Short mmCIF file of C-alpha atoms in Angstrom, two decimals:
data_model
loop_
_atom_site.label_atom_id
_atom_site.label_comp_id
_atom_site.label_asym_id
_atom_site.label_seq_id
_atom_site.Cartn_x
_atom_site.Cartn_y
_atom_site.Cartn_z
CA UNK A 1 -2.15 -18.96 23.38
CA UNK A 2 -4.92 -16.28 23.93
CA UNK A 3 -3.88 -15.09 20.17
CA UNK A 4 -4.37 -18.48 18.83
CA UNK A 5 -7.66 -18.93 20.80
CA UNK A 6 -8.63 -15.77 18.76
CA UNK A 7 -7.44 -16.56 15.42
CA UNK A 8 -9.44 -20.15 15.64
CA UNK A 9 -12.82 -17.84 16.85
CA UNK A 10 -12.26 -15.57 13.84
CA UNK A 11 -11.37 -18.03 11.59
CA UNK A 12 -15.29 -19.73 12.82
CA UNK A 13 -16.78 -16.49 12.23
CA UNK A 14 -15.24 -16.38 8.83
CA UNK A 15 -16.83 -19.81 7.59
CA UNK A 16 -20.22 -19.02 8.83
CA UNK A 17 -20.25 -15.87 7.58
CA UNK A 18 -19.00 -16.77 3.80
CA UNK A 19 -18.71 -20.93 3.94
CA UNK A 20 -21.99 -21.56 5.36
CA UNK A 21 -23.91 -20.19 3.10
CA UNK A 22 -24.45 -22.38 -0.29
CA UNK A 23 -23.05 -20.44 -2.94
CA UNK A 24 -20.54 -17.85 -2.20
CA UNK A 25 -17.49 -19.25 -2.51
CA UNK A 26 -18.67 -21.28 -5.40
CA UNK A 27 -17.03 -19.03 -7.87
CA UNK A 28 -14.25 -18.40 -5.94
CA UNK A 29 -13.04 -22.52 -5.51
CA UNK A 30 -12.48 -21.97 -9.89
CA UNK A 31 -10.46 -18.86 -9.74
CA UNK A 32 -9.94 -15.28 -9.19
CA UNK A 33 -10.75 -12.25 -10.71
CA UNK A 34 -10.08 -9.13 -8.67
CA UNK A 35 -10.86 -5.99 -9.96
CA UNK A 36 -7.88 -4.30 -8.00
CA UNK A 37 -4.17 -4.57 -6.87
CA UNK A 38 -3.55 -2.97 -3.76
CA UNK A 39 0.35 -2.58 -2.99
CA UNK A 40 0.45 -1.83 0.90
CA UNK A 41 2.12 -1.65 3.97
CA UNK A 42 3.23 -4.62 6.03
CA UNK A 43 2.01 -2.58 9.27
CA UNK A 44 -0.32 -4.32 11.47
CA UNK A 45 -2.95 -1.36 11.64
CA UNK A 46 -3.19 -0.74 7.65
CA UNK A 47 -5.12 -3.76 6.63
CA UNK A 48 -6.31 -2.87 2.83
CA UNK A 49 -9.40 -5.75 2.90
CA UNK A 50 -10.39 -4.49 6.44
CA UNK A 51 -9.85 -0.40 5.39
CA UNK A 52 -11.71 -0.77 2.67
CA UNK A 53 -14.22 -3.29 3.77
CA UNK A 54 -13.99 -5.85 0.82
CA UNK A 55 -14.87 -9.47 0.74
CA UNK A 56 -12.76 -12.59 -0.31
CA UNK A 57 -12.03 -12.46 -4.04
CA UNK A 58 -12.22 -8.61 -4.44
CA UNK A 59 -8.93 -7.44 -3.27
CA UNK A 60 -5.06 -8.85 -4.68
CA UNK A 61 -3.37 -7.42 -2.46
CA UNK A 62 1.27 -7.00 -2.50
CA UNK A 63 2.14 -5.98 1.13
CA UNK A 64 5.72 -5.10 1.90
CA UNK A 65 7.68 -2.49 4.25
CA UNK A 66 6.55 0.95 3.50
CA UNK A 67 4.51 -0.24 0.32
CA UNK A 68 7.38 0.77 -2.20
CA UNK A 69 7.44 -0.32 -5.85
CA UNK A 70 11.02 -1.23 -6.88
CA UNK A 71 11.82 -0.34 -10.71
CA UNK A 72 11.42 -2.48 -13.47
CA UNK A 73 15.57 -3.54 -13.67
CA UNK A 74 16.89 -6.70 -14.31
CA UNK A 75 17.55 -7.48 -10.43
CA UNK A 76 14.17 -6.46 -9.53
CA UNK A 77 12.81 -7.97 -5.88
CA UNK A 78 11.26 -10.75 -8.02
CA UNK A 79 8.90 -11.40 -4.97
CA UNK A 80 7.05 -7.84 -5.22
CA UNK A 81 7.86 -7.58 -9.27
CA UNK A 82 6.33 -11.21 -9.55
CA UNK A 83 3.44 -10.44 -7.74
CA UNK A 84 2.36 -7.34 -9.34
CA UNK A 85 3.22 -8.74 -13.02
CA UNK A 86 0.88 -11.94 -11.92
CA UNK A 87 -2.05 -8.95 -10.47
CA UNK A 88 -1.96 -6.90 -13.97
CA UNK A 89 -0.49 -9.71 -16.66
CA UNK A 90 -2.47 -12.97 -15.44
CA UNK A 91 -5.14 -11.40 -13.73
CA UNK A 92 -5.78 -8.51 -15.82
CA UNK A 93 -7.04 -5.91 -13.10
CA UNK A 94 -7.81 -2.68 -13.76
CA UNK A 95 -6.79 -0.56 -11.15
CA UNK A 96 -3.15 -0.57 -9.09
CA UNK A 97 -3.74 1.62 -5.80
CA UNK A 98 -0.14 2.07 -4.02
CA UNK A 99 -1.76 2.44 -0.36
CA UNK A 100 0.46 4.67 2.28
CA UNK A 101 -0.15 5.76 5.51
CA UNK A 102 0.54 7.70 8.44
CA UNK A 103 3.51 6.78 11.12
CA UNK A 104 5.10 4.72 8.83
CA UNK A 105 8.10 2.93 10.55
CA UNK A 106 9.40 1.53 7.42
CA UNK A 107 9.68 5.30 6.13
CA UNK A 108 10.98 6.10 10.17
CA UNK A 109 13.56 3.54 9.02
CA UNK A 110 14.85 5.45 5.97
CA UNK A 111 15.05 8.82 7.58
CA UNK A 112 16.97 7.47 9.89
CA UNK A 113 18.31 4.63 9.37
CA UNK A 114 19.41 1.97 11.88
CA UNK A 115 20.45 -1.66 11.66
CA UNK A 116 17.56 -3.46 13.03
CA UNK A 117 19.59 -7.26 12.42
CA UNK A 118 23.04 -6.56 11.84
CA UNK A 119 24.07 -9.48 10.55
CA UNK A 120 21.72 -9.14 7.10
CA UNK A 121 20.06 -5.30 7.22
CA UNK A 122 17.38 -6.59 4.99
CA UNK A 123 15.14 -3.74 6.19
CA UNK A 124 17.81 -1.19 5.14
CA UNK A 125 18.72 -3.04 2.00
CA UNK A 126 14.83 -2.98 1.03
CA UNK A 127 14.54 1.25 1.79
CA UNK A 128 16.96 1.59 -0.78
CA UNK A 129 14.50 2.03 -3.25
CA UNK A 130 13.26 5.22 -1.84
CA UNK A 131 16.46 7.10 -1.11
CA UNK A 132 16.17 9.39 -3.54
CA UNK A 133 13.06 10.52 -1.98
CA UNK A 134 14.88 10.43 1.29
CA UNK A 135 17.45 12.42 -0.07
CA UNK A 136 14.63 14.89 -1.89
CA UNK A 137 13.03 15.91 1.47
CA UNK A 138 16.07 16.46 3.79
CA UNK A 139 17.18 19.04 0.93
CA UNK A 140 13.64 20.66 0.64
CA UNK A 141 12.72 20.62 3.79
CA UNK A 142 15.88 21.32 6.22
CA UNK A 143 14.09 23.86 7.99
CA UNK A 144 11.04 21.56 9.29
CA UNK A 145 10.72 19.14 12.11
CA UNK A 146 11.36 15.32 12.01
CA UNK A 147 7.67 14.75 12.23
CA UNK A 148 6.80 16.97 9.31
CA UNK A 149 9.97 15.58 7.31
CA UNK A 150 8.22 12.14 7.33
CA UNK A 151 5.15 12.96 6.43
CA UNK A 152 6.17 14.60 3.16
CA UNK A 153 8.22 11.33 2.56
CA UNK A 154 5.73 9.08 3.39
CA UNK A 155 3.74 11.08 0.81
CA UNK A 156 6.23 11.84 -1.83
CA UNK A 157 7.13 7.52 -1.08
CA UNK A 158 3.65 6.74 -2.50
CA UNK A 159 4.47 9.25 -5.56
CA UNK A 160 7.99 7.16 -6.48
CA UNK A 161 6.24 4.16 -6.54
CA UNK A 162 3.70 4.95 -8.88
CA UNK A 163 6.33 6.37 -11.00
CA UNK A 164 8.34 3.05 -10.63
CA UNK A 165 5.18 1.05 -11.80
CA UNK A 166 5.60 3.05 -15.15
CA UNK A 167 8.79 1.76 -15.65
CA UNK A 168 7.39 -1.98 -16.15
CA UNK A 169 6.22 -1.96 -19.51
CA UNK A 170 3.12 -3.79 -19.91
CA UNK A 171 1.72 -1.31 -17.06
CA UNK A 172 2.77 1.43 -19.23
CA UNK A 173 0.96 -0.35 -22.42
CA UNK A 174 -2.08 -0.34 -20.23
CA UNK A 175 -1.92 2.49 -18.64
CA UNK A 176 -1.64 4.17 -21.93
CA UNK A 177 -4.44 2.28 -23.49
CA UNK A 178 -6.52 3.66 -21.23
CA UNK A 179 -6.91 -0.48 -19.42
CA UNK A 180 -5.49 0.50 -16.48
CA UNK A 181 -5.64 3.08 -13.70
CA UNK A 182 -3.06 4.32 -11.08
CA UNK A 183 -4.04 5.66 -7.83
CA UNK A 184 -1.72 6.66 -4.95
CA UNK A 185 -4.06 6.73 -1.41
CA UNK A 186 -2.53 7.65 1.79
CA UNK A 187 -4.38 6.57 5.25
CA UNK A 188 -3.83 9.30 8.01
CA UNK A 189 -4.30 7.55 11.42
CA UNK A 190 -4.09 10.28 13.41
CA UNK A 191 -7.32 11.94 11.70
CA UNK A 192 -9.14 9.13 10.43
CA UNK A 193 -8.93 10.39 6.79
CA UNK A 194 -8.48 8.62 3.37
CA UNK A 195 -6.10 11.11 1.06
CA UNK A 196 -6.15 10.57 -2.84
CA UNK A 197 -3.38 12.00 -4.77
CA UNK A 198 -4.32 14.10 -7.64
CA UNK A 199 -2.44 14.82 -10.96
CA UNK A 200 -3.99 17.50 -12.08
CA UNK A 201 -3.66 19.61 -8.80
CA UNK A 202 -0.62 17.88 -8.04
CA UNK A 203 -1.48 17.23 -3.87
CA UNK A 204 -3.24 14.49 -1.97
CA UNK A 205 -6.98 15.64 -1.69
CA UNK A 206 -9.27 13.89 0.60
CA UNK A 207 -11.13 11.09 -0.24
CA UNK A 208 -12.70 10.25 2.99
CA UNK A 209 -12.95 13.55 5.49
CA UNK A 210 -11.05 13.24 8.81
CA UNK A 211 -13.43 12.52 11.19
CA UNK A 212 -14.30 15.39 13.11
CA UNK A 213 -14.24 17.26 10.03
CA UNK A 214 -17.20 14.80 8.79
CA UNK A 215 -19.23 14.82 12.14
CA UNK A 216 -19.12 18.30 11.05
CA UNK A 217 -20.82 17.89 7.75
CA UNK A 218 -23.14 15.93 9.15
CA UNK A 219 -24.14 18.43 11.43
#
């Protein structure tokens, strides 16, 4: 009950802080118009509205185990397919960031895999979509640790969905029209830091500096 107690004390904050005030959510009763999709993790400690510190209307945001784009086939997930076609079809956004992070246990799951319900598996069913990356790192990267094995995957994860969202093809149009933009991000909870992938250097740079290495620039 303390939980709920919470929620209902949030939820108050929340409508004094954006309800109360004559105006704001105006706009927002007619419609939305987000400026970004943001495909992330169901984990509990990677909210993308709270990382990134964005109000109500600014953020649509897909969240699924491990954050992983499924190709553009005919037996698609229609729940994450449907979502993103609604984000870049309907509400014409122009920017898809696929959002990682660190200590991933959907990408725990795939590396080794376990039945977590075994009478359905849906958890291993849904990983399926990044075995081949699975199967990339364990023959790449034999001779490191479990800990640095799922890092790379959680990494190379983000890369395979970004190439997935290139198979639908009016994010290809767009993308190619120059109308759209594709980022891959990766949250590092053990140092505090915001990685960006980049395709020209081909490696996740940092967007936002751990945070001792900022304290450090601020010095």
């Amino acid at each position: 009950m303390q939980d709920i107690e919470k929620f209902i004390r949030g939820f108050s904050r929340f409508q004094q802080q954006y309800l109360a005030e004559q105006g704001w959510f105006d706009s927002l009763r007619e419609g939305q118009k987000p400026g970004s999709l943001v495909i992330g993790c169901c984990d509990s400690r990677v909210d993308p509205a709270l990382l990134t510190g964005s109000d109500p209307g600014e953020l649509f945001v897909v969240r699924n185990i491990a954050n992983l784009v499924p190709p553009c086939t005919p037996d698609a997930p229609p729940g994450v397919s449907s979502a993103i076609e609604f984000a870049v079809c309907g509400l014409e956004v122009e920017r898809v960031i696929v959002l990682g992070h660190a200590r991933c246990g959907g990408i725990r799951a795939l590396m080794s895999p376990r039945r977590i319900a075994e009478e359905t598996d849906f958890v291993g069913r849904w990983m399926r979509i990044a075995e081949p990356v699975r199967e990339r790192v364990l023959r790449e990267l034999t001779h490191k640790d479990d800990r640095e094995q799922h890092k790379a995957c959680e990494l190379a994860s983000i890369l395979h969905s970004l190439d997935n969202l290139m198979t639908y093809p009016w994010i290809r149009r767009r993308v190619e029209q120059g109308s759209l933009i594709l980022h891959g991000w990766y949250f590092d909870i053990d140092t505090g830091a915001l990685m960006a992938y980049s395709p020209r250097k081909q490696e996740f740079l940092p967007l936002v500096c751990p945070l001792e290495r900022a304290g450090k620039v601020a010095a």
